[in-house]
Amino acid sequence: MKPGRNDPCPCGSGEKYKLCCFLQENPVTQSGDFIMEKRIPKARYKTTAIESPQAMVNRQKSQKETQRSIQREKEQEALANSPEVQAHLSEMMKNHYREWIKMKIPVLGGKTPLQAVKTSDGREMVEALIVDIELKSKQIGSPLDPAIIMELRKNLGLLRSEILA
């Protein structure tokens, strides 16, 4: 007859069987399964992932940051679509391209667009730059105001009728 867990251990140590030879015969990893199967033979249980408190805090923070970034994106989009902001951006772009014709451009050999349009090769390069500016502004989803391009061409003497002549 096998001793019960709370009976004295048959080895004579004086300890309870569950604290002595039972653990040697049934390692801890097996004893839990053995006890579960014996007490509740048809039970099925799910294992859970063990997660440190710091990992839980980090996960919670990242979820909050994601929610905040979504909210921030919505606010920025609403701000960018406001008429006041659009008007201010348009004015900034006009000022930029008014100054651009006076800036030295590396692709023009360090000349300003005003200097470069004095030669036929320079006119061609400046025209290519303006077309590139138009195309890239359309690609990013906010095309330049056609009035800005028209003013730029006019100031450089590159109006379409002048180019064809």
Coordinates of N, CA, C and O in Angstrom, one line a residue:
M1 N 0.8 -1.2 0.0 CA 0.0 0.0 0.0 C 0.9 1.3 0.0 O 1.9 1.3 0.8
K2 N 0.5 2.2 -0.9 CA 1.3 3.4 -1.0 C 0.9 4.4 0.1 O -0.3 4.6 0.3
P3 N 1.9 5.1 0.6 CA 1.5 6.1 1.7 C 0.8 7.3 1.1 O 1.0 7.7 0.0
G4 N 0.0 7.9 1.9 CA -0.7 9.2 1.5 C 0.3 10.3 1.6 O 1.3 10.2 2.3
R5 N 0.0 11.4 1.1 CA 0.9 12.6 1.0 C 1.2 13.1 2.4 O 2.3 13.6 2.7
N6 N 0.2 13.1 3.3 CA 0.4 13.6 4.7 C 0.9 12.5 5.7 O 1.2 12.9 6.8
D7 N 1.1 11.3 5.2 CA 1.6 10.2 6.1 C 3.1 10.4 6.2 O 3.7 11.0 5.4
P8 N 3.6 9.8 7.3 CA 5.1 9.9 7.5 C 5.8 9.1 6.3 O 5.3 8.2 5.8
C9 N 6.9 9.6 5.9 CA 7.6 9.0 4.8 C 8.1 7.7 5.2 O 8.7 7.5 6.3
P10 N 8.0 6.7 4.3 CA 8.4 5.3 4.6 C 10.0 5.2 4.7 O 10.5 4.2 5.2
C11 N 10.7 6.2 4.3 CA 12.2 6.1 4.3 C 12.7 6.3 5.7 O 13.9 6.0 6.0
G12 N 11.9 6.8 6.6 CA 12.3 6.9 8.0 C 12.9 8.3 8.3 O 13.4 8.5 9.4
S13 N 12.7 9.2 7.5 CA 13.3 10.6 7.7 C 12.5 11.4 8.7 O 13.0 12.3 9.3
G14 N 11.3 11.0 9.0 CA 10.4 11.7 9.9 C 9.6 12.8 9.3 O 8.8 13.5 9.9
E15 N 9.9 13.1 8.0 CA 9.2 14.1 7.3 C 7.9 13.5 6.7 O 7.7 12.3 6.6
K16 N 7.0 14.4 6.3 CA 5.8 14.0 5.6 C 6.2 13.5 4.2 O 7.1 14.0 3.6
Y17 N 5.5 12.5 3.8 CA 5.8 11.9 2.5 C 5.8 12.9 1.3 O 6.6 12.9 0.5
K18 N 4.8 13.9 1.4 CA 4.7 14.9 0.3 C 5.9 15.8 0.3 O 6.2 16.4 -0.8
L19 N 6.7 16.0 1.4 CA 7.8 16.8 1.4 C 9.1 16.1 1.3 O 10.2 16.7 1.2
C20 N 9.1 14.8 1.2 CA 10.3 14.0 1.1 C 10.4 13.2 -0.2 O 10.7 13.7 -1.3
C21 N 10.0 11.9 -0.1 CA 10.2 11.0 -1.3 C 9.2 11.3 -2.4 O 9.4 10.9 -3.6
F22 N 8.0 11.8 -2.1 CA 7.0 12.1 -3.1 C 7.6 13.0 -4.2 O 7.4 12.8 -5.4
L23 N 8.3 14.1 -3.8 CA 8.9 15.0 -4.7 C 10.0 14.4 -5.6 O 10.2 14.7 -6.7
Q24 N 10.7 13.4 -5.0 CA 11.8 12.7 -5.8 C 11.1 11.8 -6.8 O 11.6 11.7 -7.9
E25 N 10.0 11.2 -6.4 CA 9.4 10.2 -7.4 C 8.5 11.0 -8.4 O 8.4 10.5 -9.5
N26 N 8.1 12.2 -8.1 CA 7.2 13.0 -8.9 C 7.8 14.4 -9.0 O 7.5 15.2 -8.1
P27 N 8.7 14.7 -10.0 CA 9.3 16.0 -10.0 C 8.2 17.1 -10.1 O 7.1 16.8 -10.5
V28 N 8.6 18.3 -9.6 CA 7.6 19.4 -9.5 C 6.9 19.6 -10.8 O 5.7 19.8 -10.8
T29 N 7.6 19.5 -12.0 CA 6.9 19.8 -13.2 C 5.9 18.8 -13.6 O 4.9 19.1 -14.2
Q30 N 6.1 17.5 -13.1 CA 5.1 16.5 -13.3 C 4.0 16.5 -12.2 O 2.9 16.1 -12.5
S31 N 4.3 16.8 -11.0 CA 3.4 16.7 -9.9 C 2.2 17.5 -10.1 O 1.1 17.1 -9.8
G32 N 2.3 18.8 -10.6 CA 1.2 19.6 -10.9 C 0.2 19.0 -11.9 O -1.0 19.0 -11.7
D33 N 0.8 18.5 -13.0 CA -0.1 17.8 -14.0 C -0.7 16.6 -13.4 O -1.9 16.3 -13.6
F34 N 0.0 15.8 -12.6 CA -0.5 14.6 -12.0 C -1.6 14.9 -11.1 O -2.7 14.3 -11.1
I35 N -1.5 15.9 -10.2 CA -2.5 16.3 -9.3 C -3.8 16.8 -10.0 O -4.9 16.4 -9.7
M36 N -3.6 17.6 -11.1 CA -4.7 18.1 -11.8 C -5.5 17.0 -12.5 O -6.7 16.9 -12.5
E37 N -4.7 16.0 -13.1 CA -5.4 14.9 -13.8 C -6.1 14.0 -12.8 O -7.2 13.5 -13.1
K38 N -5.5 13.9 -11.6 CA -6.1 13.0 -10.6 C -7.4 13.6 -10.0 O -8.4 13.0 -9.8
R39 N -7.3 14.9 -9.7 CA -8.5 15.6 -9.1 C -9.6 15.9 -10.0 O -10.8 15.8 -9.7
I40 N -9.2 16.4 -11.2 CA -10.2 16.8 -12.2 C -9.7 16.1 -13.6 O -9.1 16.7 -14.4
P41 N -10.1 14.9 -13.8 CA -9.6 14.1 -14.9 C -9.9 14.7 -16.3 O -9.2 14.6 -17.2
K42 N -11.1 15.4 -16.4 CA -11.5 15.8 -17.8 C -11.2 17.3 -17.9 O -11.7 18.0 -18.9
A43 N -10.5 17.9 -17.0 CA -10.3 19.4 -17.0 C -9.3 19.8 -18.1 O -8.3 19.1 -18.3
R44 N -9.6 20.8 -18.8 CA -8.6 21.4 -19.7 C -8.4 22.9 -19.3 O -9.3 23.6 -18.9
Y45 N -7.2 23.2 -19.3 CA -6.8 24.6 -18.9 C -5.9 25.2 -19.9 O -5.2 24.6 -20.6
K46 N -6.0 26.5 -19.9 CA -5.2 27.3 -20.8 C -4.0 27.8 -20.1 O -4.1 28.2 -18.9
T47 N -2.9 27.8 -20.8 CA -1.7 28.4 -20.1 C -1.8 29.9 -20.4 O -2.3 30.4 -21.4
T48 N -1.2 30.7 -19.5 CA -1.2 32.1 -19.7 C 0.2 32.6 -19.8 O 1.1 32.0 -19.3
A49 N 0.4 33.7 -20.5 CA 1.7 34.2 -20.7 C 2.0 35.0 -19.4 O 1.2 35.7 -18.9
I50 N 3.2 34.8 -19.0 CA 3.7 35.6 -17.8 C 4.3 36.9 -18.3 O 5.2 36.8 -19.2
E51 N 3.9 38.0 -17.8 CA 4.4 39.3 -18.3 C 4.8 40.1 -17.1 O 4.0 40.2 -16.1
S52 N 5.9 40.7 -17.2 CA 6.4 41.5 -16.0 C 5.6 42.8 -15.9 O 5.0 43.2 -16.9
P53 N 5.5 43.3 -14.8 CA 4.7 44.6 -14.6 C 5.3 45.7 -15.5 O 4.5 46.5 -16.1
Q54 N 6.6 45.7 -15.7 CA 7.2 46.8 -16.6 C 6.8 46.6 -18.0 O 6.5 47.5 -18.7
A55 N 6.7 45.3 -18.5 CA 6.2 45.1 -19.8 C 4.8 45.5 -20.0 O 4.4 46.0 -21.0
M56 N 3.9 45.3 -19.0 CA 2.5 45.7 -19.0 C 2.4 47.2 -19.1 O 1.6 47.7 -19.9
V57 N 3.2 47.9 -18.3 CA 3.2 49.4 -18.4 C 3.7 49.9 -19.7 O 3.1 50.8 -20.3
N58 N 4.7 49.3 -20.3 CA 5.2 49.7 -21.6 C 4.2 49.4 -22.7 O 4.0 50.2 -23.6
R59 N 3.5 48.3 -22.6 CA 2.4 48.0 -23.6 C 1.3 49.0 -23.5 O 0.8 49.5 -24.5
Q60 N 0.9 49.3 -22.3 CA -0.1 50.3 -22.1 C 0.3 51.7 -22.6 O -0.5 52.4 -23.3
K61 N 1.5 52.1 -22.4 CA 2.1 53.4 -22.9 C 2.0 53.4 -24.4 O 1.7 54.4 -25.0
S62 N 2.4 52.3 -25.0 CA 2.5 52.3 -26.5 C 1.1 52.4 -27.1 O 0.9 53.0 -28.1
Q63 N 0.1 51.8 -26.4 CA -1.3 51.9 -26.9 C -1.8 53.3 -26.7 O -2.4 53.9 -27.6
K64 N -1.4 54.0 -25.6 CA -1.8 55.4 -25.4 C -1.1 56.3 -26.4 O -1.7 57.2 -27.0
E65 N 0.2 56.0 -26.7 CA 0.9 56.8 -27.7 C 0.3 56.7 -29.1 O 0.2 57.6 -29.8
T66 N -0.1 55.4 -29.4 CA -0.8 55.2 -30.7 C -2.1 56.0 -30.8 O -2.3 56.7 -31.8
Q67 N -2.8 56.0 -29.7 CA -4.1 56.8 -29.7 C -3.8 58.3 -29.8 O -4.5 59.0 -30.5
R68 N -2.8 58.7 -29.1 CA -2.4 60.1 -29.2 C -1.9 60.5 -30.5 O -2.2 61.6 -31.0
S69 N -1.1 59.7 -31.2 CA -0.6 60.0 -32.5 C -1.7 60.1 -33.5 O -1.7 60.9 -34.4
I70 N -2.7 59.2 -33.4 CA -3.9 59.3 -34.3 C -4.6 60.6 -34.1 O -5.0 61.2 -35.1
Q71 N -4.8 60.9 -32.8 CA -5.5 62.2 -32.5 C -4.7 63.4 -33.1 O -5.3 64.3 -33.6
R72 N -3.4 63.3 -32.9 CA -2.5 64.4 -33.4 C -2.6 64.6 -34.9 O -2.7 65.7 -35.4
E73 N -2.6 63.4 -35.6 CA -2.7 63.5 -37.1 C -4.0 64.1 -37.5 O -4.1 64.9 -38.4
K74 N -5.1 63.8 -36.8 CA -6.4 64.3 -37.1 C -6.4 65.8 -36.9 O -6.9 66.6 -37.7
E75 N -5.8 66.3 -35.8 CA -5.7 67.7 -35.5 C -4.9 68.4 -36.5 O -5.2 69.5 -37.0
Q76 N -3.8 67.8 -36.9 CA -2.9 68.5 -37.9 C -3.6 68.6 -39.3 O -3.5 69.6 -40.0
E77 N -4.3 67.5 -39.6 CA -5.1 67.5 -40.9 C -6.1 68.6 -40.9 O -6.3 69.4 -41.9
A78 N -6.8 68.7 -39.8 CA -7.9 69.8 -39.7 C -7.2 71.2 -39.8 O -7.8 72.1 -40.4
L79 N -6.1 71.3 -39.1 CA -5.4 72.6 -39.1 C -4.9 72.9 -40.6 O -5.1 74.1 -41.0
A80 N -4.3 71.9 -41.2 CA -3.8 72.2 -42.6 C -4.9 72.5 -43.6 O -4.7 73.2 -44.5
N81 N -6.2 72.0 -43.3 CA -7.3 72.3 -44.2 C -8.0 73.6 -43.9 O -8.9 74.0 -44.6
S82 N -7.6 74.3 -42.8 CA -8.3 75.6 -42.5 C -7.9 76.6 -43.5 O -6.8 76.7 -43.9
P83 N -8.9 77.5 -43.9 CA -8.6 78.5 -44.9 C -7.5 79.5 -44.5 O -6.8 80.0 -45.3
E84 N -7.4 79.8 -43.2 CA -6.4 80.8 -42.7 C -5.0 80.2 -43.0 O -4.1 80.9 -43.4
V85 N -4.9 78.9 -42.6 CA -3.6 78.3 -42.8 C -3.2 78.2 -44.3 O -2.1 78.4 -44.7
Q86 N -4.2 77.8 -45.1 CA -4.0 77.7 -46.6 C -3.5 79.1 -47.1 O -2.6 79.1 -48.0
A87 N -4.2 80.1 -46.7 CA -3.8 81.5 -47.2 C -2.4 81.8 -46.8 O -1.6 82.4 -47.6
H88 N -2.1 81.5 -45.5 CA -0.7 81.8 -45.0 C 0.3 81.0 -45.8 O 1.4 81.6 -46.2
L89 N 0.1 79.7 -46.0 CA 1.0 78.9 -46.8 C 1.2 79.4 -48.2 O 2.3 79.4 -48.7
S90 N 0.1 79.8 -48.8 CA 0.2 80.4 -50.2 C 1.0 81.6 -50.2 O 1.9 81.8 -51.1
E91 N 0.9 82.5 -49.2 CA 1.7 83.7 -49.2 C 3.2 83.4 -48.9 O 4.1 84.0 -49.6
M92 N 3.4 82.4 -48.1 CA 4.8 82.0 -47.9 C 5.5 81.4 -49.1 O 6.6 81.7 -49.4
M93 N 4.7 80.6 -49.9 CA 5.2 80.0 -51.2 C 5.5 81.2 -52.2 O 6.5 81.1 -52.9
K94 N 4.6 82.1 -52.3 CA 4.8 83.3 -53.2 C 6.1 84.0 -52.8 O 7.0 84.2 -53.7
N95 N 6.3 84.2 -51.5 CA 7.6 84.9 -51.1 C 8.8 84.1 -51.4 O 9.8 84.6 -51.8
H96 N 8.7 82.8 -51.2 CA 9.8 81.9 -51.4 C 10.2 81.9 -52.9 O 11.4 82.0 -53.2
Y97 N 9.3 81.8 -53.8 CA 9.6 81.7 -55.2 C 10.0 83.1 -55.7 O 10.7 83.2 -56.7
R98 N 9.6 84.2 -55.1 CA 10.1 85.5 -55.4 C 11.6 85.6 -55.1 O 12.3 86.3 -55.8
E99 N 12.0 85.0 -54.0 CA 13.4 85.1 -53.6 C 14.2 84.0 -54.3 O 15.4 84.1 -54.5
W100 N 13.5 82.9 -54.7 CA 14.2 81.7 -55.4 C 14.9 82.2 -56.6 O 16.0 81.7 -56.9
I101 N 14.3 83.1 -57.4 CA 15.0 83.5 -58.6 C 16.3 84.3 -58.4 O 17.1 84.4 -59.3
K102 N 16.5 84.7 -57.1 CA 17.7 85.4 -56.8 C 18.8 84.5 -56.1 O 19.9 85.0 -55.8
M103 N 18.4 83.3 -55.8 CA 19.3 82.3 -55.1 C 20.2 81.6 -56.1 O 19.8 81.2 -57.2
K104 N 21.4 81.3 -55.6 CA 22.3 80.5 -56.4 C 21.9 79.1 -56.3 O 21.8 78.6 -55.2
I105 N 21.7 78.5 -57.5 CA 21.3 77.1 -57.6 C 22.4 76.2 -58.0 O 22.9 76.4 -59.1
P106 N 22.8 75.2 -57.3 CA 23.9 74.3 -57.7 C 23.7 73.7 -59.1 O 24.7 73.6 -59.9
V107 N 22.5 73.2 -59.4 CA 22.3 72.6 -60.7 C 22.4 73.5 -61.8 O 22.6 73.1 -63.0
L108 N 22.4 74.8 -61.6 CA 22.6 75.8 -62.6 C 24.0 76.3 -62.6 O 24.3 77.4 -63.2
G109 N 24.9 75.5 -62.0 CA 26.3 75.9 -62.0 C 26.6 77.0 -61.0 O 27.6 77.8 -61.2
G110 N 25.8 77.2 -60.0 CA 26.0 78.2 -59.0 C 25.5 79.6 -59.4 O 25.7 80.6 -58.8
K111 N 24.7 79.6 -60.5 CA 24.1 80.8 -61.0 C 22.7 80.9 -60.4 O 22.1 79.9 -60.1
T112 N 22.2 82.1 -60.4 CA 20.8 82.3 -60.0 C 19.9 82.1 -61.3 O 20.4 82.2 -62.4
P113 N 18.7 81.7 -61.1 CA 17.8 81.6 -62.3 C 17.8 82.8 -63.2 O 17.7 82.7 -64.4
L114 N 17.8 84.0 -62.6 CA 17.8 85.2 -63.3 C 19.1 85.3 -64.2 O 19.0 85.8 -65.4
Q115 N 20.2 84.9 -63.7 CA 21.5 84.9 -64.5 C 21.4 83.8 -65.5 O 21.9 84.0 -66.7
A116 N 20.9 82.6 -65.2 CA 20.9 81.5 -66.1 C 20.0 81.7 -67.3 O 20.4 81.2 -68.4
V117 N 18.9 82.4 -67.2 CA 18.0 82.5 -68.3 C 18.6 83.4 -69.4 O 18.0 83.5 -70.5
K118 N 19.7 84.0 -69.2 CA 20.4 84.8 -70.2 C 21.0 84.0 -71.4 O 21.2 84.6 -72.5
T119 N 21.2 82.7 -71.2 CA 21.7 81.8 -72.2 C 20.6 80.8 -72.6 O 19.8 80.5 -71.8
S120 N 20.7 80.3 -73.8 CA 19.7 79.3 -74.2 C 19.8 78.0 -73.4 O 18.7 77.5 -73.1
D121 N 21.0 77.6 -73.1 CA 21.1 76.4 -72.3 C 20.5 76.7 -70.9 O 19.9 75.8 -70.3
G122 N 20.8 77.8 -70.3 CA 20.3 78.2 -69.0 C 18.8 78.3 -69.0 O 18.2 77.9 -68.0
R123 N 18.2 78.9 -70.1 CA 16.8 79.0 -70.1 C 16.2 77.6 -70.1 O 15.2 77.3 -69.4
E124 N 16.8 76.7 -70.8 CA 16.3 75.3 -70.9 C 16.3 74.6 -69.5 O 15.4 74.0 -69.1
M125 N 17.4 74.9 -68.8 CA 17.6 74.3 -67.5 C 16.6 74.9 -66.5 O 16.0 74.1 -65.7
V126 N 16.4 76.2 -66.5 CA 15.5 76.8 -65.6 C 14.1 76.4 -65.9 O 13.3 76.1 -65.0
E127 N 13.7 76.3 -67.2 CA 12.4 75.8 -67.6 C 12.2 74.3 -67.0 O 11.1 74.0 -66.5
A128 N 13.2 73.5 -67.1 CA 13.1 72.1 -66.6 C 12.9 72.2 -65.1 O 12.1 71.4 -64.6
L129 N 13.6 73.0 -64.4 CA 13.4 73.2 -63.0 C 12.0 73.6 -62.6 O 11.4 73.0 -61.7
I130 N 11.4 74.5 -63.4 CA 10.1 75.0 -63.1 C 9.1 73.9 -63.3 O 8.1 73.6 -62.5
V131 N 9.2 73.1 -64.4 CA 8.4 72.0 -64.7 C 8.5 70.9 -63.6 O 7.5 70.4 -63.1
D132 N 9.7 70.7 -63.1 CA 9.9 69.7 -62.0 C 9.2 70.2 -60.7 O 8.6 69.4 -60.0
I133 N 9.3 71.5 -60.5 CA 8.6 72.0 -59.3 C 7.1 71.8 -59.4 O 6.5 71.4 -58.4
E134 N 6.6 72.1 -60.6 CA 5.1 71.8 -60.8 C 4.7 70.4 -60.6 O 3.8 70.1 -59.9
L135 N 5.5 69.5 -61.2 CA 5.2 68.0 -61.1 C 5.3 67.5 -59.6 O 4.5 66.8 -59.2
K136 N 6.4 67.9 -59.0 CA 6.6 67.4 -57.6 C 5.5 68.0 -56.6 O 5.1 67.3 -55.7
S137 N 5.1 69.2 -56.9 CA 4.0 69.8 -56.0 C 2.7 69.0 -56.2 O 1.9 68.8 -55.3
K138 N 2.4 68.5 -57.4 CA 1.2 67.7 -57.7 C 1.4 66.4 -57.1 O 0.4 65.8 -56.6
Q139 N 2.6 65.8 -57.1 CA 2.8 64.4 -56.5 C 2.6 64.4 -55.0 O 2.1 63.4 -54.5
I140 N 2.9 65.5 -54.3 CA 2.7 65.5 -52.8 C 1.3 65.8 -52.4 O 1.0 65.8 -51.3
G141 N 0.5 66.1 -53.4 CA -1.0 66.3 -53.1 C -1.4 67.7 -52.8 O -2.5 68.0 -52.5
S142 N -0.5 68.6 -52.9 CA -0.8 70.0 -52.7 C -0.2 70.9 -53.9 O 0.8 71.4 -53.7
P143 N -0.9 70.9 -55.0 CA -0.3 71.6 -56.1 C -0.1 73.1 -55.9 O -0.9 73.7 -55.1
L144 N 0.9 73.6 -56.4 CA 1.2 75.1 -56.3 C 0.1 75.8 -56.9 O -0.4 75.4 -58.0
D145 N -0.2 77.0 -56.4 CA -1.1 77.9 -57.0 C -0.6 78.3 -58.4 O 0.6 78.7 -58.5
P146 N -1.4 78.1 -59.5 CA -0.9 78.4 -60.8 C -0.4 79.9 -60.9 O 0.5 80.2 -61.7
A147 N -0.9 80.8 -60.1 CA -0.5 82.2 -60.1 C 0.9 82.3 -59.7 O 1.7 83.2 -60.2
I148 N 1.4 81.4 -58.8 CA 2.8 81.5 -58.4 C 3.7 81.1 -59.5 O 4.7 81.8 -59.8
I149 N 3.4 80.0 -60.2 CA 4.2 79.6 -61.4 C 4.1 80.7 -62.5 O 5.2 81.0 -63.1
M150 N 3.0 81.2 -62.7 CA 2.8 82.3 -63.7 C 3.7 83.5 -63.4 O 4.4 84.0 -64.2
E151 N 3.7 83.9 -62.1 CA 4.5 85.0 -61.7 C 6.0 84.7 -61.8 O 6.8 85.5 -62.3
L152 N 6.4 83.4 -61.5 CA 7.8 83.0 -61.6 C 8.2 83.0 -63.0 O 9.3 83.6 -63.3
R153 N 7.4 82.5 -63.9 CA 7.7 82.5 -65.4 C 7.8 84.0 -65.9 O 8.7 84.3 -66.7
K154 N 6.9 84.8 -65.4 CA 6.9 86.2 -65.9 C 8.2 86.9 -65.5 O 8.8 87.6 -66.2
N155 N 8.6 86.7 -64.2 CA 9.8 87.4 -63.7 C 11.0 86.9 -64.3 O 12.0 87.6 -64.4
L156 N 11.0 85.6 -64.8 CA 12.2 85.1 -65.5 C 12.1 85.3 -67.0 O 13.1 84.9 -67.7
G157 N 11.0 85.8 -67.5 CA 10.9 86.0 -69.0 C 10.6 84.7 -69.7 O 11.1 84.5 -70.8
L158 N 10.0 83.7 -69.0 CA 9.7 82.4 -69.5 C 8.2 82.1 -69.7 O 7.8 81.0 -69.6
L159 N 7.5 83.1 -70.1 CA 6.1 82.9 -70.4 C 6.0 82.0 -71.6 O 6.8 82.0 -72.5
R160 N 4.9 81.1 -71.6 CA 4.8 80.1 -72.7 C 4.9 80.7 -74.1 O 5.5 80.1 -74.9
S161 N 4.3 81.9 -74.3 CA 4.3 82.5 -75.6 C 5.7 82.9 -76.0 O 6.2 82.8 -77.1
E162 N 6.6 83.3 -75.0 CA 7.9 83.7 -75.2 C 8.8 82.5 -75.5 O 9.8 82.6 -76.3
I163 N 8.5 81.4 -74.9 CA 9.3 80.1 -75.1 C 9.0 79.6 -76.6 O 10.0 79.2 -77.2
L164 N 7.8 79.7 -77.0 CA 7.5 79.2 -78.4 C 8.1 80.1 -79.5 O 8.3 79.6 -80.6
A165 N 8.3 81.3 -79.2 CA 8.8 82.3 -80.2 C 10.3 82.1 -80.4 O 11.0 81.4 -79.8

